[in-house]
């Protein structure tokens, strides 16, 4: 089983910020310490490309995120201050889900399982981010797997206590 993690996932946030950003590094440390995974099971993902992101997100929204031109209300709705590191983290998170899907579908390492240790950005909608979610990794990956001809249909099982409202709206018309 391949596990995708990048140090970029731990975004530096202002003191007192309520998002528990360190949870991603702690999860990786716990998995490493478990002895269940070899060092080469941990992979650093590439960032999702514009082409991959644009399958799920509006071009204007991507431009505003990448260019740092989100307005104050958009930044507040996302919940993270805009920085270049925030953009890279968001691209890498989507890239990790893409890589995990490709790995699982290819049965890399003999396993049809793979994971992104920082996935679940299900509150990002087509043209806005929300609830600490900038790019919707599940929607980006589902649409990429279809576009690449790897799958015809995708089931997204979201076990979070909150509905993945962004995922639902982005994929509403996708079979």
Short mmCIF file of N, CA and C in Angstrom, two decimals:
data_model
loop_
_atom_site.label_atom_id
_atom_site.label_comp_id
_atom_site.label_asym_id
_atom_site.label_seq_id
_atom_site.Cartn_x
_atom_site.Cartn_y
_atom_site.Cartn_z
N UNK A 1 0.86 -1.18 0.00
CA UNK A 1 0.00 0.00 0.00
C UNK A 1 0.89 1.23 0.00
N UNK A 2 0.62 2.14 -0.92
CA UNK A 2 1.39 3.38 -1.00
C UNK A 2 0.64 4.49 -0.26
N UNK A 3 1.41 5.28 0.47
CA UNK A 3 0.88 6.38 1.27
C UNK A 3 1.52 7.68 0.77
N UNK A 4 0.70 8.64 0.43
CA UNK A 4 1.20 9.89 -0.15
C UNK A 4 1.16 11.01 0.89
N UNK A 5 2.34 11.61 1.07
CA UNK A 5 2.52 12.67 2.07
C UNK A 5 3.60 13.62 1.58
N UNK A 6 3.40 14.91 1.84
CA UNK A 6 4.42 15.92 1.56
C UNK A 6 4.50 16.86 2.76
N UNK A 7 5.70 17.29 3.07
CA UNK A 7 5.85 18.27 4.15
C UNK A 7 5.04 19.53 3.87
N UNK A 8 4.72 19.77 2.60
CA UNK A 8 3.88 20.92 2.22
C UNK A 8 2.49 20.85 2.87
N UNK A 9 2.07 19.65 3.27
CA UNK A 9 0.74 19.50 3.87
C UNK A 9 0.61 20.27 5.18
N UNK A 10 1.72 20.50 5.86
CA UNK A 10 1.70 21.21 7.14
C UNK A 10 1.96 22.69 6.87
N UNK A 11 0.89 23.39 6.62
CA UNK A 11 0.94 24.81 6.27
C UNK A 11 1.20 25.64 7.52
N UNK A 12 2.21 26.52 7.48
CA UNK A 12 2.40 27.41 8.62
C UNK A 12 1.19 28.34 8.77
N UNK A 13 0.62 28.35 9.94
CA UNK A 13 -0.56 29.19 10.20
C UNK A 13 -0.26 30.16 11.33
N UNK A 14 -1.01 31.25 11.40
CA UNK A 14 -0.80 32.20 12.50
C UNK A 14 -1.05 31.54 13.86
N UNK A 15 -0.35 32.01 14.88
CA UNK A 15 -0.56 31.51 16.24
C UNK A 15 -2.04 31.61 16.59
N UNK A 16 -2.56 30.58 17.23
CA UNK A 16 -3.95 30.58 17.66
C UNK A 16 -4.94 30.14 16.60
N UNK A 17 -4.48 29.83 15.38
CA UNK A 17 -5.40 29.38 14.33
C UNK A 17 -6.05 28.07 14.78
N UNK A 18 -7.32 27.90 14.49
CA UNK A 18 -8.07 26.76 15.02
C UNK A 18 -7.89 25.46 14.24
N UNK A 19 -7.33 25.50 13.04
CA UNK A 19 -7.17 24.27 12.27
C UNK A 19 -5.98 23.49 12.80
N UNK A 20 -6.16 22.20 13.10
CA UNK A 20 -5.07 21.38 13.66
C UNK A 20 -4.12 20.88 12.56
N UNK A 21 -3.36 21.78 11.96
CA UNK A 21 -2.53 21.46 10.80
C UNK A 21 -1.50 20.37 11.07
N UNK A 22 -1.03 20.28 12.30
CA UNK A 22 0.02 19.30 12.62
C UNK A 22 -0.47 17.86 12.53
N UNK A 23 -1.79 17.66 12.42
CA UNK A 23 -2.32 16.29 12.39
C UNK A 23 -1.76 15.48 11.24
N UNK A 24 -1.40 16.11 10.13
CA UNK A 24 -0.88 15.37 8.99
C UNK A 24 0.50 14.79 9.27
N UNK A 25 1.37 15.58 9.86
CA UNK A 25 2.70 15.08 10.23
C UNK A 25 2.59 14.02 11.32
N UNK A 26 1.67 14.22 12.26
CA UNK A 26 1.48 13.23 13.32
C UNK A 26 0.98 11.90 12.76
N UNK A 27 0.09 11.96 11.79
CA UNK A 27 -0.41 10.73 11.17
C UNK A 27 0.73 9.99 10.47
N UNK A 28 1.53 10.72 9.70
CA UNK A 28 2.67 10.08 9.04
C UNK A 28 3.60 9.45 10.06
N UNK A 29 3.91 10.17 11.13
CA UNK A 29 4.81 9.64 12.17
C UNK A 29 4.22 8.38 12.80
N UNK A 30 2.93 8.39 13.07
CA UNK A 30 2.28 7.22 13.68
C UNK A 30 2.33 6.02 12.73
N UNK A 31 2.08 6.25 11.46
CA UNK A 31 2.11 5.16 10.49
C UNK A 31 3.53 4.61 10.32
N UNK A 32 4.51 5.49 10.30
CA UNK A 32 5.91 5.04 10.21
C UNK A 32 6.28 4.20 11.44
N UNK A 33 5.87 4.66 12.60
CA UNK A 33 6.22 3.98 13.86
C UNK A 33 5.48 2.65 14.02
N UNK A 34 4.39 2.47 13.29
CA UNK A 34 3.59 1.25 13.44
C UNK A 34 4.33 -0.01 12.97
N UNK A 35 5.30 0.18 12.11
CA UNK A 35 6.00 -0.97 11.55
C UNK A 35 5.23 -1.69 10.46
N UNK A 36 4.07 -1.19 10.11
CA UNK A 36 3.24 -1.82 9.08
C UNK A 36 3.66 -1.45 7.66
N UNK A 37 4.44 -0.38 7.53
CA UNK A 37 4.78 0.13 6.21
C UNK A 37 6.29 0.27 6.07
N UNK A 38 6.80 -0.06 4.89
CA UNK A 38 8.21 0.12 4.59
C UNK A 38 8.46 1.58 4.20
N UNK A 39 9.70 2.00 4.29
CA UNK A 39 10.03 3.38 3.92
C UNK A 39 9.58 3.72 2.50
N UNK A 40 9.71 2.75 1.58
CA UNK A 40 9.33 3.06 0.19
C UNK A 40 7.82 3.03 -0.04
N UNK A 41 7.04 2.71 0.99
CA UNK A 41 5.59 2.83 0.88
C UNK A 41 5.15 4.29 0.99
N UNK A 42 6.00 5.13 1.55
CA UNK A 42 5.69 6.56 1.69
C UNK A 42 6.22 7.28 0.46
N UNK A 43 5.34 7.99 -0.21
CA UNK A 43 5.69 8.69 -1.45
C UNK A 43 5.36 10.17 -1.32
N UNK A 44 6.17 11.00 -1.97
CA UNK A 44 5.90 12.44 -2.03
C UNK A 44 5.15 12.70 -3.34
N UNK A 45 3.95 13.24 -3.27
CA UNK A 45 3.17 13.46 -4.49
C UNK A 45 3.61 14.71 -5.24
N UNK A 46 3.38 14.68 -6.54
CA UNK A 46 3.52 15.89 -7.34
C UNK A 46 2.30 16.77 -7.08
N UNK A 47 2.43 18.03 -7.39
CA UNK A 47 1.29 18.94 -7.31
C UNK A 47 0.36 18.66 -8.49
N UNK A 48 -0.93 18.79 -8.27
CA UNK A 48 -1.90 18.67 -9.36
C UNK A 48 -1.66 19.80 -10.35
N UNK A 49 -1.79 19.48 -11.63
CA UNK A 49 -1.59 20.48 -12.68
C UNK A 49 -2.86 21.32 -12.85
N UNK A 50 -2.71 22.43 -13.56
CA UNK A 50 -3.88 23.25 -13.88
C UNK A 50 -4.92 22.42 -14.64
N UNK A 51 -4.46 21.62 -15.59
CA UNK A 51 -5.39 20.80 -16.38
C UNK A 51 -6.20 19.88 -15.48
N UNK A 52 -5.53 19.25 -14.53
CA UNK A 52 -6.23 18.35 -13.61
C UNK A 52 -7.21 19.11 -12.72
N UNK A 53 -6.78 20.23 -12.19
CA UNK A 53 -7.64 21.03 -11.31
C UNK A 53 -8.85 21.58 -12.07
N UNK A 54 -8.63 22.00 -13.31
CA UNK A 54 -9.70 22.62 -14.09
C UNK A 54 -10.82 21.65 -14.48
N UNK A 55 -10.62 20.38 -14.33
CA UNK A 55 -11.72 19.44 -14.57
C UNK A 55 -12.80 19.60 -13.49
N UNK A 56 -12.39 20.05 -12.31
CA UNK A 56 -13.32 20.18 -11.19
C UNK A 56 -13.59 21.62 -10.79
N UNK A 57 -12.70 22.54 -11.19
CA UNK A 57 -12.80 23.92 -10.72
C UNK A 57 -12.84 24.91 -11.87
N UNK A 58 -13.48 26.02 -11.61
CA UNK A 58 -13.62 27.13 -12.55
C UNK A 58 -12.26 27.79 -12.79
N UNK A 59 -12.00 28.18 -14.04
CA UNK A 59 -10.72 28.80 -14.41
C UNK A 59 -10.49 30.11 -13.65
N UNK A 60 -11.53 30.90 -13.47
CA UNK A 60 -11.39 32.16 -12.74
C UNK A 60 -11.01 31.92 -11.29
N UNK A 61 -11.60 30.92 -10.68
CA UNK A 61 -11.27 30.58 -9.30
C UNK A 61 -9.82 30.13 -9.20
N UNK A 62 -9.39 29.25 -10.09
CA UNK A 62 -8.00 28.80 -10.07
C UNK A 62 -7.05 29.98 -10.24
N UNK A 63 -7.36 30.90 -11.15
CA UNK A 63 -6.51 32.10 -11.35
C UNK A 63 -6.42 32.93 -10.07
N UNK A 64 -7.55 33.11 -9.39
CA UNK A 64 -7.54 33.92 -8.16
C UNK A 64 -6.73 33.24 -7.06
N UNK A 65 -6.87 31.93 -6.94
CA UNK A 65 -6.09 31.20 -5.93
C UNK A 65 -4.62 31.28 -6.27
N UNK A 66 -4.26 30.89 -7.48
CA UNK A 66 -2.85 30.83 -7.88
C UNK A 66 -2.19 32.20 -7.87
N UNK A 67 -2.95 33.22 -8.25
CA UNK A 67 -2.40 34.57 -8.35
C UNK A 67 -2.49 35.39 -7.09
N UNK A 68 -3.10 34.85 -6.06
CA UNK A 68 -3.22 35.59 -4.81
C UNK A 68 -4.18 36.75 -4.88
N UNK A 69 -5.21 36.64 -5.73
CA UNK A 69 -6.16 37.73 -5.87
C UNK A 69 -7.55 37.39 -5.32
N UNK A 70 -7.62 36.40 -4.45
CA UNK A 70 -8.88 36.13 -3.76
C UNK A 70 -9.26 37.35 -2.94
N UNK A 71 -10.54 37.69 -2.90
CA UNK A 71 -10.92 38.82 -2.07
C UNK A 71 -11.02 38.38 -0.61
N UNK A 72 -11.19 39.34 0.27
CA UNK A 72 -11.19 39.06 1.71
C UNK A 72 -12.28 38.06 2.10
N UNK A 73 -13.44 38.17 1.48
CA UNK A 73 -14.54 37.24 1.79
C UNK A 73 -14.18 35.82 1.36
N UNK A 74 -13.53 35.67 0.21
CA UNK A 74 -13.13 34.34 -0.25
C UNK A 74 -12.09 33.72 0.68
N UNK A 75 -11.14 34.52 1.11
CA UNK A 75 -10.10 34.04 2.03
C UNK A 75 -10.74 33.63 3.35
N UNK A 76 -11.66 34.44 3.85
CA UNK A 76 -12.35 34.13 5.11
C UNK A 76 -13.15 32.84 4.97
N UNK A 77 -13.80 32.65 3.84
CA UNK A 77 -14.60 31.44 3.63
C UNK A 77 -13.72 30.19 3.58
N UNK A 78 -12.55 30.30 2.98
CA UNK A 78 -11.61 29.17 2.96
C UNK A 78 -11.12 28.89 4.37
N UNK A 79 -10.75 29.93 5.10
CA UNK A 79 -10.31 29.74 6.48
C UNK A 79 -8.81 29.74 6.68
N UNK A 80 -8.04 29.76 5.60
CA UNK A 80 -6.59 29.87 5.67
C UNK A 80 -6.18 31.20 5.05
N UNK A 81 -5.17 31.86 5.61
CA UNK A 81 -4.66 33.05 4.95
C UNK A 81 -4.02 32.66 3.62
N UNK A 82 -4.13 33.52 2.60
CA UNK A 82 -3.51 33.22 1.32
C UNK A 82 -2.00 33.39 1.45
N UNK A 83 -1.29 32.39 1.01
CA UNK A 83 0.17 32.45 0.86
C UNK A 83 0.52 31.53 -0.30
N UNK A 84 1.71 31.69 -0.85
CA UNK A 84 2.16 30.75 -1.88
C UNK A 84 2.21 29.33 -1.33
N UNK A 85 2.56 29.20 -0.04
CA UNK A 85 2.60 27.88 0.59
C UNK A 85 1.21 27.25 0.64
N UNK A 86 0.17 28.07 0.84
CA UNK A 86 -1.20 27.56 0.85
C UNK A 86 -1.57 27.01 -0.53
N UNK A 87 -1.15 27.71 -1.58
CA UNK A 87 -1.43 27.25 -2.93
C UNK A 87 -0.72 25.92 -3.19
N UNK A 88 0.56 25.85 -2.84
CA UNK A 88 1.33 24.62 -3.05
C UNK A 88 0.75 23.47 -2.25
N UNK A 89 0.38 23.73 -1.01
CA UNK A 89 -0.23 22.69 -0.17
C UNK A 89 -1.50 22.16 -0.83
N UNK A 90 -2.32 23.06 -1.33
CA UNK A 90 -3.59 22.68 -1.94
C UNK A 90 -3.39 21.89 -3.22
N UNK A 91 -2.43 22.30 -4.04
CA UNK A 91 -2.11 21.55 -5.26
C UNK A 91 -1.56 20.16 -4.91
N UNK A 92 -0.69 20.10 -3.89
CA UNK A 92 -0.09 18.81 -3.49
C UNK A 92 -1.14 17.87 -2.90
N UNK A 93 -2.09 18.42 -2.17
CA UNK A 93 -3.14 17.58 -1.60
C UNK A 93 -3.97 16.94 -2.71
N UNK A 94 -4.34 17.72 -3.70
CA UNK A 94 -5.07 17.15 -4.84
C UNK A 94 -4.17 16.18 -5.60
N UNK A 95 -2.90 16.52 -5.75
CA UNK A 95 -1.96 15.63 -6.43
C UNK A 95 -1.79 14.31 -5.71
N UNK A 96 -1.84 14.34 -4.39
CA UNK A 96 -1.71 13.10 -3.61
C UNK A 96 -2.89 12.17 -3.83
N UNK A 97 -4.08 12.71 -3.93
CA UNK A 97 -5.24 11.86 -4.20
C UNK A 97 -5.18 11.32 -5.62
N UNK A 98 -4.73 12.13 -6.57
CA UNK A 98 -4.53 11.64 -7.93
C UNK A 98 -3.53 10.48 -7.94
N UNK A 99 -2.40 10.67 -7.27
CA UNK A 99 -1.36 9.64 -7.23
C UNK A 99 -1.86 8.37 -6.54
N UNK A 100 -2.61 8.53 -5.46
CA UNK A 100 -3.15 7.37 -4.75
C UNK A 100 -4.12 6.59 -5.64
N UNK A 101 -4.96 7.29 -6.37
CA UNK A 101 -5.90 6.62 -7.28
C UNK A 101 -5.14 5.86 -8.36
N UNK A 102 -4.17 6.51 -8.97
CA UNK A 102 -3.39 5.85 -10.02
C UNK A 102 -2.65 4.63 -9.48
N UNK A 103 -2.09 4.77 -8.29
CA UNK A 103 -1.36 3.66 -7.66
C UNK A 103 -2.29 2.48 -7.38
N UNK A 104 -3.44 2.76 -6.81
CA UNK A 104 -4.39 1.69 -6.49
C UNK A 104 -4.90 1.01 -7.75
N UNK A 105 -5.23 1.79 -8.77
CA UNK A 105 -5.74 1.20 -10.01
C UNK A 105 -4.68 0.38 -10.73
N UNK A 106 -3.42 0.74 -10.56
CA UNK A 106 -2.32 -0.01 -11.18
C UNK A 106 -1.85 -1.17 -10.30
N UNK A 107 -2.45 -1.29 -9.12
CA UNK A 107 -2.06 -2.31 -8.14
C UNK A 107 -0.56 -2.24 -7.86
N UNK A 108 -0.10 -1.01 -7.72
CA UNK A 108 1.31 -0.77 -7.44
C UNK A 108 1.71 -1.44 -6.13
N UNK A 109 2.81 -2.16 -6.14
CA UNK A 109 3.25 -2.87 -4.95
C UNK A 109 2.36 -4.06 -4.63
N UNK A 110 1.54 -4.49 -5.60
CA UNK A 110 0.67 -5.63 -5.38
C UNK A 110 -0.60 -5.31 -4.61
N UNK A 111 -0.87 -4.03 -4.39
CA UNK A 111 -2.04 -3.65 -3.59
C UNK A 111 -2.96 -2.73 -4.38
N UNK A 112 -4.25 -2.96 -4.24
CA UNK A 112 -5.24 -2.07 -4.85
C UNK A 112 -5.67 -0.99 -3.87
N UNK A 113 -4.86 -0.77 -2.84
CA UNK A 113 -5.14 0.27 -1.84
C UNK A 113 -4.00 1.28 -1.84
N UNK A 114 -4.34 2.53 -1.68
CA UNK A 114 -3.37 3.61 -1.53
C UNK A 114 -4.10 4.74 -0.82
N UNK A 115 -3.36 5.65 -0.22
CA UNK A 115 -4.01 6.72 0.55
C UNK A 115 -3.25 8.03 0.45
N UNK A 116 -4.01 9.11 0.48
CA UNK A 116 -3.49 10.46 0.63
C UNK A 116 -3.64 10.80 2.11
N UNK A 117 -2.55 11.11 2.78
CA UNK A 117 -2.62 11.39 4.21
C UNK A 117 -3.18 12.78 4.53
N UNK A 118 -3.51 13.55 3.52
CA UNK A 118 -4.11 14.87 3.75
C UNK A 118 -5.28 15.13 2.81
N UNK A 119 -5.99 14.10 2.43
CA UNK A 119 -7.13 14.27 1.53
C UNK A 119 -8.39 14.65 2.29
N UNK A 120 -9.46 14.75 1.55
CA UNK A 120 -10.75 15.05 2.16
C UNK A 120 -11.15 16.50 2.10
N UNK A 121 -10.71 17.20 1.07
CA UNK A 121 -11.04 18.63 0.96
C UNK A 121 -12.39 18.80 0.26
N UNK A 122 -13.40 18.22 0.88
CA UNK A 122 -14.72 18.07 0.28
C UNK A 122 -15.61 19.30 0.35
N UNK A 123 -15.17 20.37 0.98
CA UNK A 123 -15.99 21.59 1.03
C UNK A 123 -15.62 22.58 -0.08
N UNK A 124 -14.60 22.27 -0.88
CA UNK A 124 -14.25 23.14 -2.00
C UNK A 124 -15.24 22.90 -3.13
N UNK A 125 -15.85 23.98 -3.60
CA UNK A 125 -16.82 23.93 -4.69
C UNK A 125 -16.14 24.29 -6.00
N UNK A 126 -16.88 24.24 -7.08
CA UNK A 126 -16.31 24.53 -8.40
C UNK A 126 -15.67 25.91 -8.45
N UNK A 127 -16.31 26.92 -7.87
CA UNK A 127 -15.80 28.28 -8.02
C UNK A 127 -15.50 28.99 -6.70
N UNK A 128 -15.43 28.23 -5.62
CA UNK A 128 -15.00 28.83 -4.35
C UNK A 128 -14.55 27.74 -3.39
N UNK A 129 -13.65 28.13 -2.51
CA UNK A 129 -13.20 27.25 -1.45
C UNK A 129 -14.00 27.53 -0.19
N UNK A 130 -13.99 26.57 0.73
CA UNK A 130 -14.77 26.72 1.95
C UNK A 130 -14.29 25.73 2.99
N UNK A 131 -14.43 26.07 4.25
CA UNK A 131 -14.17 25.13 5.33
C UNK A 131 -12.80 24.49 5.30
N UNK A 132 -11.76 25.29 5.06
CA UNK A 132 -10.37 24.83 5.01
C UNK A 132 -10.08 23.96 3.79
N UNK A 133 -10.89 24.08 2.77
CA UNK A 133 -10.72 23.31 1.53
C UNK A 133 -10.58 24.27 0.36
N UNK A 134 -9.48 24.16 -0.38
CA UNK A 134 -9.21 25.04 -1.50
C UNK A 134 -9.57 24.35 -2.82
N UNK A 135 -8.95 23.20 -3.08
CA UNK A 135 -9.26 22.39 -4.26
C UNK A 135 -9.84 21.05 -3.78
N UNK A 136 -10.88 20.62 -4.42
CA UNK A 136 -11.58 19.40 -4.00
C UNK A 136 -10.84 18.18 -4.55
N UNK A 137 -10.02 17.57 -3.71
CA UNK A 137 -9.16 16.47 -4.17
C UNK A 137 -9.96 15.28 -4.68
N UNK A 138 -11.06 14.94 -4.05
CA UNK A 138 -11.85 13.79 -4.49
C UNK A 138 -12.46 14.04 -5.87
N UNK A 139 -13.00 15.22 -6.09
CA UNK A 139 -13.59 15.55 -7.39
C UNK A 139 -12.51 15.64 -8.46
N UNK A 140 -11.38 16.28 -8.14
CA UNK A 140 -10.27 16.37 -9.09
C UNK A 140 -9.85 14.96 -9.52
N UNK A 141 -9.67 14.07 -8.56
CA UNK A 141 -9.21 12.72 -8.86
C UNK A 141 -10.27 11.91 -9.61
N UNK A 142 -11.51 11.99 -9.18
CA UNK A 142 -12.57 11.24 -9.85
C UNK A 142 -12.68 11.64 -11.32
N UNK A 143 -12.66 12.94 -11.57
CA UNK A 143 -12.78 13.41 -12.95
C UNK A 143 -11.54 13.08 -13.77
N UNK A 144 -10.38 13.10 -13.15
CA UNK A 144 -9.14 12.73 -13.85
C UNK A 144 -9.15 11.25 -14.22
N UNK A 145 -9.58 10.39 -13.30
CA UNK A 145 -9.60 8.96 -13.59
C UNK A 145 -10.54 8.66 -14.75
N UNK A 146 -11.65 9.36 -14.81
CA UNK A 146 -12.58 9.19 -15.93
C UNK A 146 -11.96 9.73 -17.22
N UNK A 147 -11.37 10.92 -17.17
CA UNK A 147 -10.79 11.54 -18.37
C UNK A 147 -9.63 10.71 -18.92
N UNK A 148 -8.89 10.07 -18.04
CA UNK A 148 -7.76 9.24 -18.45
C UNK A 148 -8.19 7.84 -18.89
N UNK A 149 -9.49 7.56 -18.83
CA UNK A 149 -10.01 6.27 -19.26
C UNK A 149 -9.70 5.13 -18.30
N UNK A 150 -9.36 5.45 -17.07
CA UNK A 150 -9.03 4.41 -16.08
C UNK A 150 -10.28 3.79 -15.47
N UNK A 151 -11.36 4.57 -15.41
CA UNK A 151 -12.63 4.11 -14.84
C UNK A 151 -13.78 4.75 -15.62
N UNK A 152 -14.94 4.12 -15.53
CA UNK A 152 -16.14 4.71 -16.11
C UNK A 152 -16.97 5.41 -15.04
N UNK A 153 -17.00 4.81 -13.85
CA UNK A 153 -17.80 5.35 -12.75
C UNK A 153 -16.94 5.37 -11.50
N UNK A 154 -17.27 6.28 -10.60
CA UNK A 154 -16.54 6.42 -9.34
C UNK A 154 -17.55 6.53 -8.20
N UNK A 155 -17.28 5.83 -7.13
CA UNK A 155 -18.06 6.00 -5.90
C UNK A 155 -17.14 6.67 -4.88
N UNK A 156 -17.59 7.77 -4.33
CA UNK A 156 -16.82 8.47 -3.29
C UNK A 156 -17.52 8.21 -1.97
N UNK A 157 -16.83 7.57 -1.07
CA UNK A 157 -17.35 7.28 0.27
C UNK A 157 -16.72 8.29 1.21
N UNK A 158 -17.51 9.21 1.71
CA UNK A 158 -17.03 10.29 2.57
C UNK A 158 -17.56 10.04 3.97
N UNK A 159 -16.67 9.72 4.88
CA UNK A 159 -17.07 9.35 6.25
C UNK A 159 -17.00 10.51 7.24
N UNK A 160 -16.78 11.71 6.76
CA UNK A 160 -16.73 12.87 7.64
C UNK A 160 -18.11 13.14 8.22
N UNK A 161 -18.14 13.74 9.38
CA UNK A 161 -19.40 14.07 10.03
C UNK A 161 -20.16 15.15 9.25
N UNK A 162 -19.44 15.98 8.48
CA UNK A 162 -20.07 17.02 7.66
C UNK A 162 -20.21 16.52 6.23
N UNK A 163 -21.31 16.88 5.58
CA UNK A 163 -21.51 16.50 4.19
C UNK A 163 -20.41 17.11 3.33
N UNK A 164 -19.93 16.36 2.36
CA UNK A 164 -18.99 16.88 1.37
C UNK A 164 -19.75 17.68 0.34
N UNK A 165 -20.21 18.86 0.75
CA UNK A 165 -21.08 19.66 -0.10
C UNK A 165 -20.42 20.08 -1.40
N UNK A 166 -19.14 20.38 -1.37
CA UNK A 166 -18.43 20.74 -2.60
C UNK A 166 -18.35 19.57 -3.56
N UNK A 167 -18.03 18.41 -3.04
CA UNK A 167 -17.97 17.20 -3.87
C UNK A 167 -19.33 16.94 -4.50
N UNK A 168 -20.38 17.07 -3.71
CA UNK A 168 -21.73 16.82 -4.21
C UNK A 168 -22.11 17.79 -5.33
N UNK A 169 -21.78 19.06 -5.18
CA UNK A 169 -22.16 20.02 -6.23
C UNK A 169 -21.29 19.88 -7.47
N UNK A 170 -19.99 19.65 -7.29
CA UNK A 170 -19.11 19.51 -8.46
C UNK A 170 -19.50 18.29 -9.29
N UNK A 171 -19.85 17.21 -8.62
CA UNK A 171 -20.12 15.95 -9.33
C UNK A 171 -21.61 15.67 -9.52
N UNK A 172 -22.46 16.64 -9.25
CA UNK A 172 -23.92 16.42 -9.30
C UNK A 172 -24.40 15.86 -10.63
N UNK A 173 -23.82 16.28 -11.72
CA UNK A 173 -24.27 15.83 -13.04
C UNK A 173 -23.35 14.78 -13.65
N UNK A 174 -22.49 14.20 -12.84
CA UNK A 174 -21.55 13.18 -13.32
C UNK A 174 -22.07 11.80 -12.94
N UNK A 175 -22.22 10.93 -13.93
CA UNK A 175 -22.72 9.58 -13.60
C UNK A 175 -21.72 8.79 -12.76
#
